[in-house]
Short mmCIF file of C-alpha atoms and ligand atoms in Angstrom, two decimals:
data_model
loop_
_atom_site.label_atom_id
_atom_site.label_comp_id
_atom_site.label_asym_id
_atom_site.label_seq_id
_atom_site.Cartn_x
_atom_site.Cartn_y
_atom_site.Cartn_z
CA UNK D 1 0.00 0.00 0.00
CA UNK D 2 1.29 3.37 -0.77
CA UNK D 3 1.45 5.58 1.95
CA UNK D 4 -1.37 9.09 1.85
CA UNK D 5 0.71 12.07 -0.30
CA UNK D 6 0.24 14.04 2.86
CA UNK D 7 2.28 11.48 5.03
CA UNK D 8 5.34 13.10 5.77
CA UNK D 9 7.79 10.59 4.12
CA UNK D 10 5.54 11.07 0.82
CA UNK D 11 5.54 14.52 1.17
CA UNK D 12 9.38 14.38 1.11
CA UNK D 13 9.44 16.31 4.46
CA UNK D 14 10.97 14.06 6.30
CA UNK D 15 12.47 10.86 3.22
CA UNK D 16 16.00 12.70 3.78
CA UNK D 17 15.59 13.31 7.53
CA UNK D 18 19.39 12.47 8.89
CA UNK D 19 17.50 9.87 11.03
CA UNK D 20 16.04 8.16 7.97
CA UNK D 21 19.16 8.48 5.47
CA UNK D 22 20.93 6.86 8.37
CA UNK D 23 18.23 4.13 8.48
CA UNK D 24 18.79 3.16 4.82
CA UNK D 25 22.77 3.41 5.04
CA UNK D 26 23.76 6.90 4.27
CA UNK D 27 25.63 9.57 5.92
CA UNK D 28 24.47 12.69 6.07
CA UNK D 29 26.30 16.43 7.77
CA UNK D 30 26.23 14.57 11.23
CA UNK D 31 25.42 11.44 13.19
CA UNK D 32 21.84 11.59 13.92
CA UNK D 33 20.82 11.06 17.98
CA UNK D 34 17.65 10.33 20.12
CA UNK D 35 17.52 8.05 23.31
CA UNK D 36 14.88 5.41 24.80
CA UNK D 37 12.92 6.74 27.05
CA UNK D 38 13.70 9.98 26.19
CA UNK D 39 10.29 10.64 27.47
CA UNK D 40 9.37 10.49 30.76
CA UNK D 41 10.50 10.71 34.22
CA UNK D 42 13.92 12.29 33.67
CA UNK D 43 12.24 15.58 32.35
CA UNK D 44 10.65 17.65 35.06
CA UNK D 45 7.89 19.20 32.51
CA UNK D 46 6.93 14.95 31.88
CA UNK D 47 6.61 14.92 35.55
CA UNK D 48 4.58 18.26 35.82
CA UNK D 49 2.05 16.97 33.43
CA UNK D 50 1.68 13.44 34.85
CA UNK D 51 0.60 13.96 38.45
CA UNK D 52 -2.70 13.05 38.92
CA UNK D 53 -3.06 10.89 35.71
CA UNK D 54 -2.63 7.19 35.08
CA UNK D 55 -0.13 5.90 32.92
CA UNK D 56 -2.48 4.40 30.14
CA UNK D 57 -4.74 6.89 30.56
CA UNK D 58 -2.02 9.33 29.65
CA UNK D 59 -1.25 6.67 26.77
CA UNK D 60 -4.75 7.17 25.15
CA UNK D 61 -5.44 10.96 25.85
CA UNK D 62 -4.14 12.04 22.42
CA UNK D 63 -3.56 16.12 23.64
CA UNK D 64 -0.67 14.93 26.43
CA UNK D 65 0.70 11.70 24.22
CA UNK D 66 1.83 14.39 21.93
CA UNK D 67 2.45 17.01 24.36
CA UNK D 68 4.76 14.24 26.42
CA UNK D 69 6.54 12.95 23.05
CA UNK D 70 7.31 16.73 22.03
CA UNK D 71 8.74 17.95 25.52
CA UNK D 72 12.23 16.02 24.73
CA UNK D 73 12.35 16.94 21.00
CA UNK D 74 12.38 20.43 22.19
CA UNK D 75 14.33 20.30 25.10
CA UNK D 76 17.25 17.83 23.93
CA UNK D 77 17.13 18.80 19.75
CA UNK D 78 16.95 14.87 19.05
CA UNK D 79 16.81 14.06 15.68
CA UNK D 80 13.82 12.27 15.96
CA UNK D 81 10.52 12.14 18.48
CA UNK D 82 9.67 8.37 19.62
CA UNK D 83 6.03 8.09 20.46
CA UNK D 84 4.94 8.33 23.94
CA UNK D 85 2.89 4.91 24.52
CA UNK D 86 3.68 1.41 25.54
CA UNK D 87 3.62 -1.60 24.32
CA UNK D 88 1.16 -3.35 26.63
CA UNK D 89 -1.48 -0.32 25.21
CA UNK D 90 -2.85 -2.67 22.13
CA UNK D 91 -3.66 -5.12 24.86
CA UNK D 92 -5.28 -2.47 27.00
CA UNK D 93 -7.02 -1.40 23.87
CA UNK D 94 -8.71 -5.12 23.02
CA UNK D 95 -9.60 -5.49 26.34
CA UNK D 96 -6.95 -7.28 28.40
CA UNK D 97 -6.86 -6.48 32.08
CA UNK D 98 -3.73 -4.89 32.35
CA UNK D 99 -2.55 -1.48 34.53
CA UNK D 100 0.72 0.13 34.91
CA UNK D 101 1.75 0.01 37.97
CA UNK D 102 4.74 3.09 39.09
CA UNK D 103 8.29 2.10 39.77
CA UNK D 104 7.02 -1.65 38.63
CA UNK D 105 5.53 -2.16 35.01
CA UNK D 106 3.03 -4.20 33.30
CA UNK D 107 0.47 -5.86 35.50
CA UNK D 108 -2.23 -7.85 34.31
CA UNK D 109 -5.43 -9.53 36.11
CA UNK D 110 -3.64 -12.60 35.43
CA UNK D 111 -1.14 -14.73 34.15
CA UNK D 112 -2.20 -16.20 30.90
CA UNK D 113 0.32 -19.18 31.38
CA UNK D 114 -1.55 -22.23 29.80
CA UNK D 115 -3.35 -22.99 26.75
CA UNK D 116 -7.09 -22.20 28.53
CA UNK D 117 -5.45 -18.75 29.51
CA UNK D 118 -4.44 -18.42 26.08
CA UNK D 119 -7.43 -19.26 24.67
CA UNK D 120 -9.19 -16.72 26.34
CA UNK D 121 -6.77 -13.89 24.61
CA UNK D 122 -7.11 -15.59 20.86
CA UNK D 123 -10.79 -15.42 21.44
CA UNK D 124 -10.42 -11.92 21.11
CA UNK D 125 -9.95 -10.93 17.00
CA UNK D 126 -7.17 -8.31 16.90
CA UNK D 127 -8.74 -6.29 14.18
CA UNK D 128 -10.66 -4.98 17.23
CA UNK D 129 -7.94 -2.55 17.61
CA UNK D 130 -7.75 -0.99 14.30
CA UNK D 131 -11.30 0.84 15.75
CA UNK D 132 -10.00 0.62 19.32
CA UNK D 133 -6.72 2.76 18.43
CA UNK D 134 -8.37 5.44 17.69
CA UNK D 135 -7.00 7.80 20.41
CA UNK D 136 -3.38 6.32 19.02
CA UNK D 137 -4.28 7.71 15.55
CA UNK D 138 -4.86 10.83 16.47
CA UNK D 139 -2.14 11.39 19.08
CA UNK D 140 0.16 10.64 16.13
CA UNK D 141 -1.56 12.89 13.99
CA UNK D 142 -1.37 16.06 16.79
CA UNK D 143 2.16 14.56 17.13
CA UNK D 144 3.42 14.76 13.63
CA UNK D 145 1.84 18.51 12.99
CA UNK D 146 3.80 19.67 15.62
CA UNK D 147 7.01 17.73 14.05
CA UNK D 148 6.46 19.11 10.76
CA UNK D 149 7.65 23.03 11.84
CA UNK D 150 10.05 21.53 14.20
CA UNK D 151 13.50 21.22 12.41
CA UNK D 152 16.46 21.04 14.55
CA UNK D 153 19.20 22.64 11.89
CA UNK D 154 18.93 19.63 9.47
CA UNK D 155 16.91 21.22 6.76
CA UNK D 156 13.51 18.79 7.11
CA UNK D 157 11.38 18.66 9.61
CA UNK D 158 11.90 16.26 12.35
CA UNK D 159 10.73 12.26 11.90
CA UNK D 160 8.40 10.73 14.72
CA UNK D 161 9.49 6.83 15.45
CA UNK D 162 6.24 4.93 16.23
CA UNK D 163 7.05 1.36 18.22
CA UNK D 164 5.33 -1.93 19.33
CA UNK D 165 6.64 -4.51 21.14
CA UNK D 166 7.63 -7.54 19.97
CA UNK D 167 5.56 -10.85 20.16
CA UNK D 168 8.41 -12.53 22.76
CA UNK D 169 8.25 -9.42 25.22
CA UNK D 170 4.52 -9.08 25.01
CA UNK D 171 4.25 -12.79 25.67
CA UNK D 172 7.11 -12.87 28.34
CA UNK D 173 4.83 -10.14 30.27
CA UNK D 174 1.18 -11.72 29.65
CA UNK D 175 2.38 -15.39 30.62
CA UNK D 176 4.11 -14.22 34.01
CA UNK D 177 1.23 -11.69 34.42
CA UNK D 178 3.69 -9.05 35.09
CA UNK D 179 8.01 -8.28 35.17
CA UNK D 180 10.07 -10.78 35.70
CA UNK D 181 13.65 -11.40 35.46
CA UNK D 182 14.21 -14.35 33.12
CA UNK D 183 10.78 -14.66 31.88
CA UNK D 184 10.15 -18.56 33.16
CA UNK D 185 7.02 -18.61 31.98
CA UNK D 186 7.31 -17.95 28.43
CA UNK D 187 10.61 -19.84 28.14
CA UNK D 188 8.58 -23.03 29.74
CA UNK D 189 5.50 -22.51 28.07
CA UNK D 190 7.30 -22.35 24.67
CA UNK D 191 8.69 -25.77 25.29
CA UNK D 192 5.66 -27.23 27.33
CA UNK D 193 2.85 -26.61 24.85
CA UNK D 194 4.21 -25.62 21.92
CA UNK D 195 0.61 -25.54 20.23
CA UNK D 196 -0.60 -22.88 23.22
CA UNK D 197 2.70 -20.95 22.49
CA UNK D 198 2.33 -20.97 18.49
CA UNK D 199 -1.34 -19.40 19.24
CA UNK D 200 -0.04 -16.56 21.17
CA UNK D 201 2.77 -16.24 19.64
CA UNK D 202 0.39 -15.56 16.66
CA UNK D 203 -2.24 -13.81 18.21
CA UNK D 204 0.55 -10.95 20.14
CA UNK D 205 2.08 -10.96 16.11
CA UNK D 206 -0.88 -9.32 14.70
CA UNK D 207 -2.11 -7.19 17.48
CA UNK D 208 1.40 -5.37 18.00
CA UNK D 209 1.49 -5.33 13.98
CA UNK D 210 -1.28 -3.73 13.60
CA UNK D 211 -0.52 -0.99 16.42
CA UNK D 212 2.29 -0.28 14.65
CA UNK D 213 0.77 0.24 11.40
CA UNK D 214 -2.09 2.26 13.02
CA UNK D 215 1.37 4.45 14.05
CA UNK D 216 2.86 4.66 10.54
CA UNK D 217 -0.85 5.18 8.37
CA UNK D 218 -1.04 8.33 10.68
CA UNK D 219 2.32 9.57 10.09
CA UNK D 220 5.28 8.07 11.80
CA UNK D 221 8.10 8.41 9.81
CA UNK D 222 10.08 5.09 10.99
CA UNK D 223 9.20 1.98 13.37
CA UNK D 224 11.22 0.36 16.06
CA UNK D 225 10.15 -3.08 17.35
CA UNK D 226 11.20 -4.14 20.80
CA UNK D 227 12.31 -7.03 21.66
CA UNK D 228 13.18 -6.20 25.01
CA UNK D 229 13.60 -9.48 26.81
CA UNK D 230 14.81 -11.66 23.55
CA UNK D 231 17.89 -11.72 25.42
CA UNK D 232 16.81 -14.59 27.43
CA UNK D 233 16.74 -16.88 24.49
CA UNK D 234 18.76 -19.37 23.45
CA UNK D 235 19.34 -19.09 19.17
CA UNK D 236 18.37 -22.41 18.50
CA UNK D 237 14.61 -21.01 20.29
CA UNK D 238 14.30 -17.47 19.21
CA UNK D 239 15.14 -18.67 15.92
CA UNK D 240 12.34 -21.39 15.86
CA UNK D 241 10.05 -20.32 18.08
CA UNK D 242 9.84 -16.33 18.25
CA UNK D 243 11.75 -15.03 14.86
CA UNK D 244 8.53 -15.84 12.49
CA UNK D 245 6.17 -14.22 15.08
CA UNK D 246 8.48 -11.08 14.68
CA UNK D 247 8.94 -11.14 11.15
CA UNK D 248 4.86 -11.63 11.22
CA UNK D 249 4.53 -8.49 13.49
CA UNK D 250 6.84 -6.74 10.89
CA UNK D 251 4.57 -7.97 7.96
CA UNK D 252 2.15 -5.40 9.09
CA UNK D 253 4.43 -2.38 8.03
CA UNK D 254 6.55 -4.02 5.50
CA UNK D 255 4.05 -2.75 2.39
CA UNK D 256 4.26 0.62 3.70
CA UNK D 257 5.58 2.72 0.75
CA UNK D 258 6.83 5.32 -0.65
CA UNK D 259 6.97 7.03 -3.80
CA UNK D 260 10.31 9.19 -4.44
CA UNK D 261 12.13 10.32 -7.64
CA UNK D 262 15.06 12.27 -5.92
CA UNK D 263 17.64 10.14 -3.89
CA UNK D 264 16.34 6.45 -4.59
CA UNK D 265 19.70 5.94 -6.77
CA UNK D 266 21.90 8.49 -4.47
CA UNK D 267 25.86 7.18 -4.62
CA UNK D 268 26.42 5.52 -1.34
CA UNK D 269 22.80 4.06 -0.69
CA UNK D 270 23.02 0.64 0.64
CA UNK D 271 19.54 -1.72 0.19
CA UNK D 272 19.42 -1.45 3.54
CA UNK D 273 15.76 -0.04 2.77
CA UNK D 274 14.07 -1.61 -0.36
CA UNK D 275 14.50 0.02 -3.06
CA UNK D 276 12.57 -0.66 -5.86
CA UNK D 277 13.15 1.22 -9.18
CA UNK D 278 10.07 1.57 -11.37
CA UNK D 279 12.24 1.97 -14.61
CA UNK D 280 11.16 5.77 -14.55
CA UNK D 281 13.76 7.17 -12.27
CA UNK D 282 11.41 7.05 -9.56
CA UNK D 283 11.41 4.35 -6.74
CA UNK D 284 9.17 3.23 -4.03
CA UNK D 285 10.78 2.74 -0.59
CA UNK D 286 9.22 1.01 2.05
CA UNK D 287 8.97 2.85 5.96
CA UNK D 288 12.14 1.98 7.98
CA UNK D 289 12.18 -0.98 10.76
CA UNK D 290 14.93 -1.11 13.68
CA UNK D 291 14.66 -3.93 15.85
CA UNK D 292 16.14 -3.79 19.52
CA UNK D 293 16.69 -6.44 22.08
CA UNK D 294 18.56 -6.24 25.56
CA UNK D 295 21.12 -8.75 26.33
CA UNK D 296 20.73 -9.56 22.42
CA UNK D 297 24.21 -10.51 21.21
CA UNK D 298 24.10 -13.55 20.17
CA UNK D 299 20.88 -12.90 18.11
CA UNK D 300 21.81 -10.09 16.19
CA UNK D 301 22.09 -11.57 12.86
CA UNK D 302 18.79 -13.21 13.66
CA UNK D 303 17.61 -10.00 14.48
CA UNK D 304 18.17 -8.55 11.56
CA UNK D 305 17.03 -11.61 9.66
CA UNK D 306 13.24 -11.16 10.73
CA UNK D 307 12.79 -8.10 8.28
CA UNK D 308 14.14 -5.09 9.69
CA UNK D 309 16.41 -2.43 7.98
CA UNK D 310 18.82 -1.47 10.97
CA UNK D 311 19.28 -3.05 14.24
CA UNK D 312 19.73 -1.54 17.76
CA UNK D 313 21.94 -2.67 19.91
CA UNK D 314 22.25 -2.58 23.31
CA UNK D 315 26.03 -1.68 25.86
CA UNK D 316 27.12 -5.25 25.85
CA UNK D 317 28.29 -5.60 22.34
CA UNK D 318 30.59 -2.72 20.73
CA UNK D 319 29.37 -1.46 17.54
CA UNK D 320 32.25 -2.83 15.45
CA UNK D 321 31.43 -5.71 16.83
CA UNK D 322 28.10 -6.21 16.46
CA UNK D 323 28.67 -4.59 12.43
CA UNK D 324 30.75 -8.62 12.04
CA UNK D 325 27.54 -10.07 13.85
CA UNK D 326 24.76 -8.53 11.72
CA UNK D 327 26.81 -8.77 8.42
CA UNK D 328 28.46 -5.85 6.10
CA UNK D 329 25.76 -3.10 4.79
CA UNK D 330 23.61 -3.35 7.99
CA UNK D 331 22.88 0.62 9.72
CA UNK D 332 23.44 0.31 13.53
CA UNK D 333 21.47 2.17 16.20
CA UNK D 334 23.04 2.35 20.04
CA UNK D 335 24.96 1.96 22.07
CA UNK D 336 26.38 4.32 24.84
CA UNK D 337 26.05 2.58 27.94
CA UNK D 338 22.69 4.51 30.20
CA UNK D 339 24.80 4.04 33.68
CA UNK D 340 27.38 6.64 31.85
CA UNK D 341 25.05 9.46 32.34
CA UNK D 342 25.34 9.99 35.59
CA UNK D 343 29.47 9.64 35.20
CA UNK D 344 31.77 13.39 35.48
CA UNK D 345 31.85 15.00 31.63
CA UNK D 346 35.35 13.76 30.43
CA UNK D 347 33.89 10.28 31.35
CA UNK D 348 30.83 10.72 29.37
CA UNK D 349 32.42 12.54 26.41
CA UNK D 350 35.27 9.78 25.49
CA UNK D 351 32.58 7.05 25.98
CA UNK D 352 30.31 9.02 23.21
CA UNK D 353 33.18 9.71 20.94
CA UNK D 354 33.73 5.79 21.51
CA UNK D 355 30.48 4.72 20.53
CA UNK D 356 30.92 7.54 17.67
CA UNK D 357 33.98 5.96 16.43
CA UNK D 358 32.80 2.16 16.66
CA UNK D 359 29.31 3.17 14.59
CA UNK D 360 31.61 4.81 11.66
CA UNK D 361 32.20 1.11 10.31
CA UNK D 362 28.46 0.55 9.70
CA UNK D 363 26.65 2.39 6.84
CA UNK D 364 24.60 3.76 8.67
CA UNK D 365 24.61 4.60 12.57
CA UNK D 366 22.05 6.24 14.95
CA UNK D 367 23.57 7.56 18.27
CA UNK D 368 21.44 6.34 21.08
CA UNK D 369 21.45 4.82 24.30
CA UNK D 370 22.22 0.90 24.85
CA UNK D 371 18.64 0.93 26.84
CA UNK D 372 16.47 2.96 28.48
CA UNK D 373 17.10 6.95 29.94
CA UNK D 374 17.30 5.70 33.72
CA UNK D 375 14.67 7.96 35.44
CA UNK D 376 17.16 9.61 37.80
CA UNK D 377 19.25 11.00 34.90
CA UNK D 378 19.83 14.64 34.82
CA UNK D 379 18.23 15.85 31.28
CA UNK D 380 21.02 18.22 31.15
CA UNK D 381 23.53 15.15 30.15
CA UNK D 382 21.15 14.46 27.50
CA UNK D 383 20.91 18.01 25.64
CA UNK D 384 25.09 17.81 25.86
CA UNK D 385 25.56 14.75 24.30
CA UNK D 386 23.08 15.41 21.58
CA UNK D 387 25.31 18.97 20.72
CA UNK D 388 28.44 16.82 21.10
CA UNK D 389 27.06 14.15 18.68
CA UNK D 390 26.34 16.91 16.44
CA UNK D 391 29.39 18.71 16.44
CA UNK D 392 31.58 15.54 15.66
CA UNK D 393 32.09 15.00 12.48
CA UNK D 394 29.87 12.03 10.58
O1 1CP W 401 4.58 6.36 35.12
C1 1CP W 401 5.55 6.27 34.36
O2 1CP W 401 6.16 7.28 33.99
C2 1CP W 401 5.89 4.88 33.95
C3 1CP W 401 7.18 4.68 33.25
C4 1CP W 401 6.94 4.28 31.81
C5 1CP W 401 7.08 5.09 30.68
C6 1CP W 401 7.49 6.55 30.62
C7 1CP W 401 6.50 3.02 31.38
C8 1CP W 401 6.14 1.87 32.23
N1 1CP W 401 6.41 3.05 30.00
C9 1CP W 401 6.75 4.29 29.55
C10 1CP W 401 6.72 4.76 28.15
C11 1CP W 401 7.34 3.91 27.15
N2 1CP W 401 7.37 2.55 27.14
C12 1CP W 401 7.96 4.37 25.97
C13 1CP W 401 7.94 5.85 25.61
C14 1CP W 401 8.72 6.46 24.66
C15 1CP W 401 10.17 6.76 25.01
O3 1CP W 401 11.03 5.87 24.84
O4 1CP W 401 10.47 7.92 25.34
C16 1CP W 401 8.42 3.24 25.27
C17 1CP W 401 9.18 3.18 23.98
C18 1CP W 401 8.03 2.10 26.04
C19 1CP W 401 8.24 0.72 25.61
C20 1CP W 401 8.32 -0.33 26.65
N3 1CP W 401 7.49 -0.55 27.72
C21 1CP W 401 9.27 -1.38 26.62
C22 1CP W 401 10.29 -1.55 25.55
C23 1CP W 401 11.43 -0.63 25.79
C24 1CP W 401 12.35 -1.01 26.91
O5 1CP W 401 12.51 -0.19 27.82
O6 1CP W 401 12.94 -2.11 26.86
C25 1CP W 401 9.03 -2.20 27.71
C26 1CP W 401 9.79 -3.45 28.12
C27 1CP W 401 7.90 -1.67 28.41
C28 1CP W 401 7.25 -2.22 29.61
C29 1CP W 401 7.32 -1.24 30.71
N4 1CP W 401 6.48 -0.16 30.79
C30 1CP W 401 6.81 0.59 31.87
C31 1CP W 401 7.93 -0.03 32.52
C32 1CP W 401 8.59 0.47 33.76
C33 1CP W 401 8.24 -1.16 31.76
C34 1CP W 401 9.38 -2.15 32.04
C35 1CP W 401 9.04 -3.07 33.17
C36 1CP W 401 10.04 -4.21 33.33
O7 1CP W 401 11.16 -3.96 33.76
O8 1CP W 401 9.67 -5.36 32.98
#
């Protein structure tokens, strides 16, 4: 499907955004930059705004979604806004009994840990949601108006990142009925009742798809699946039992396109992002997926296998490193380590002109964190290492 002429990658206002040229393999004046969690509790405006509200509730109030994914854009100069939701709010949306509980996470009513659990979640058809998320369509849409005059020395207005989570982490949550640490459930479930696992392994594929796509139709520029808790897999099992739910959850974005005739054929373009030429000089590209995992280094190339264009990757694994793991051509987002922030300057400064230096052997890189903005961080640290990434050279 091609994508409205008013969406902001078909309107070319944000196609050669440094955050999406870096997402297809190019360079562009400077390193593009924008951090996890770079919404919420480290910005005292976030907190301001919050008090009194409920998480989700703030999630599906489309007025302080956007107001809470702009605050950072405008405070930091981030190349790029990442929208202020979760990914237990398609759940919500459909139904599920789930809350957000402060300083904890995801909580749901229960555990949906066997196959009669389960069966109570695949009762429910996901297409519910595409009428459900309609508070998520037009936060994105208040979102991405405000985007559009926003451009932070660049030359195009600034890109919003829409996300999901991905089928493993959603599972991991909904099978333990909350956090965990090494996700037992899902790991023994997986193995136990593999018939029980394929089903919601299915079922959290086409919900999270399709919250993502509701994200992109109304004008997010790029989309980043998480995979937070992939890290507790084995290959051998993400590769059989969780990659073809991802690569299903992708699906849902992957014929997302593009129409351009300007820089489909640009010197130094990798295929990172499809590119298919028309025989007219124009080209359709498709919208660009990152996929991120914590704890993820031995999946990597698996990672990247599922569909997506770029990979994130977490403090473990040095870029140059992981640029071996995911093969040659492949653009890199990460990976400066969040405990750094709170470290004196000269600390902080060589470990970003580290993480700088690593990413130059990709095709691509997009400075970030290697997880979450810990909640304690002063924002200040944040705004500084965005003008540092700027001012090195790409
Ligand atoms: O009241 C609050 O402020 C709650 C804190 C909070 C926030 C700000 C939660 C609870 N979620 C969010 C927003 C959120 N969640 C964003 C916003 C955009 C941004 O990055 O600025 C995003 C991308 C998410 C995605 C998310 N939620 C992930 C994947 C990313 C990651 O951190 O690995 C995960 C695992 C969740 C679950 C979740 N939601 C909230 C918490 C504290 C957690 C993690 C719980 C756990 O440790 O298991």
């Amino acid at each position: 499907m091609i994508l409205p002429p008013q969406h902001p990658l078909a309107a070319g206002r944000t196609s050669d955004s440094r955050l999406v040229r870096a997402y297809r393999g190019e360079r562009s004046d400077t390193t593009p930059v924008w951090f996890m969690r770079q919404a919420g509790r480290s910005l005292p405006e976030y907190r301001e705004l919050r008090v009194g509200t409920r998480m989700l509730d703030a999630c599906l109030d489309p007025a302080m979604a956007a107001e809470i994914t702009l605050q950072p854009v405008r405070r930091h100069g981030v190349d790029a806004g990442i929208f202020f939701s979760d990914i237990v709010v398609p759940l919500k949306l459909v139904g599920v009994d789930v809350e957000i509980q402060p300083g904890r996470g995801p909580v749901f009513g229960k555990a949906y840990a066997d196959a009669s659990a389960v069966a109570e979640l695949t009762a429910i058809d996901p297409a519910d949601l595409d009428e459900a998320a309609a508070p998520i369509a037009e936060a994105v849409r208040r979102t991405v108006a405000e985007l559009n005059a926003i451009d932070n020395g660049s030359g195009t207005a600034t890109p919003l990142i829409g996300f999901a989570g991905a089928p493993f982490t959603l599972a991991a949550y909904l099978t333990e009925g909350g956090p965990s640490k090494d996700h037992l459930a899902a790991r023994t479930l997986m193995h136990a009742d593999p018939g029980a696992w394929r089903a919601l392994m299915h079922w959290t594929a086409e919900l999270t798809g399709r919250f993502l796509r509701t994200q992109v139709l109304a004008g997010a520029s790029a989309a980043q699946l998480f995979d937070s808790w992939a890290g507790a897999l084995s290959l051998a099992d993400y590769e059989q039992l969780v990659a073809p739910a991802s690569a299903r959850a992708l699906s849902f974005v992957h014929d997302l396109a593009y129409s351009t005739d300007t820089g489909a054929t640009d010197a130094g373009a990798t295929d990172a992002a499809t590119d298919v030429s028309n025989g007219t000089g124009a080209a359709t590209r498709s919208v660009p997926v990152v996929h991120f995992g914590v704890g993820t280094g031995e999946l990597l190339g698996a990672m990247r296998g599922v569909g997506a264009d770029a990979v994130g990757v977490d403090y473990r694994v040095p870029l140059d490193v992981a640029a071996e793991r995911v093969g040659a051509g492949v653009p890199l987002q990460g990976n400066l380590d969040p405990a750094l922030l709170a470290a004196p300057w000269p600390v902080l400064d060589r470990a970003v002109r580290d993480v700088l230096a690593r990413g130059a052997v990709a095709p691509g890189h997009v400075f970030n964190l290697g997880h979450g903005v810990p909640p304690a961080t002063d924002p200040t640290a944040l705004t500084r290492i965005v003008e540092l990434v700027h001012e090195a050279a790409a």
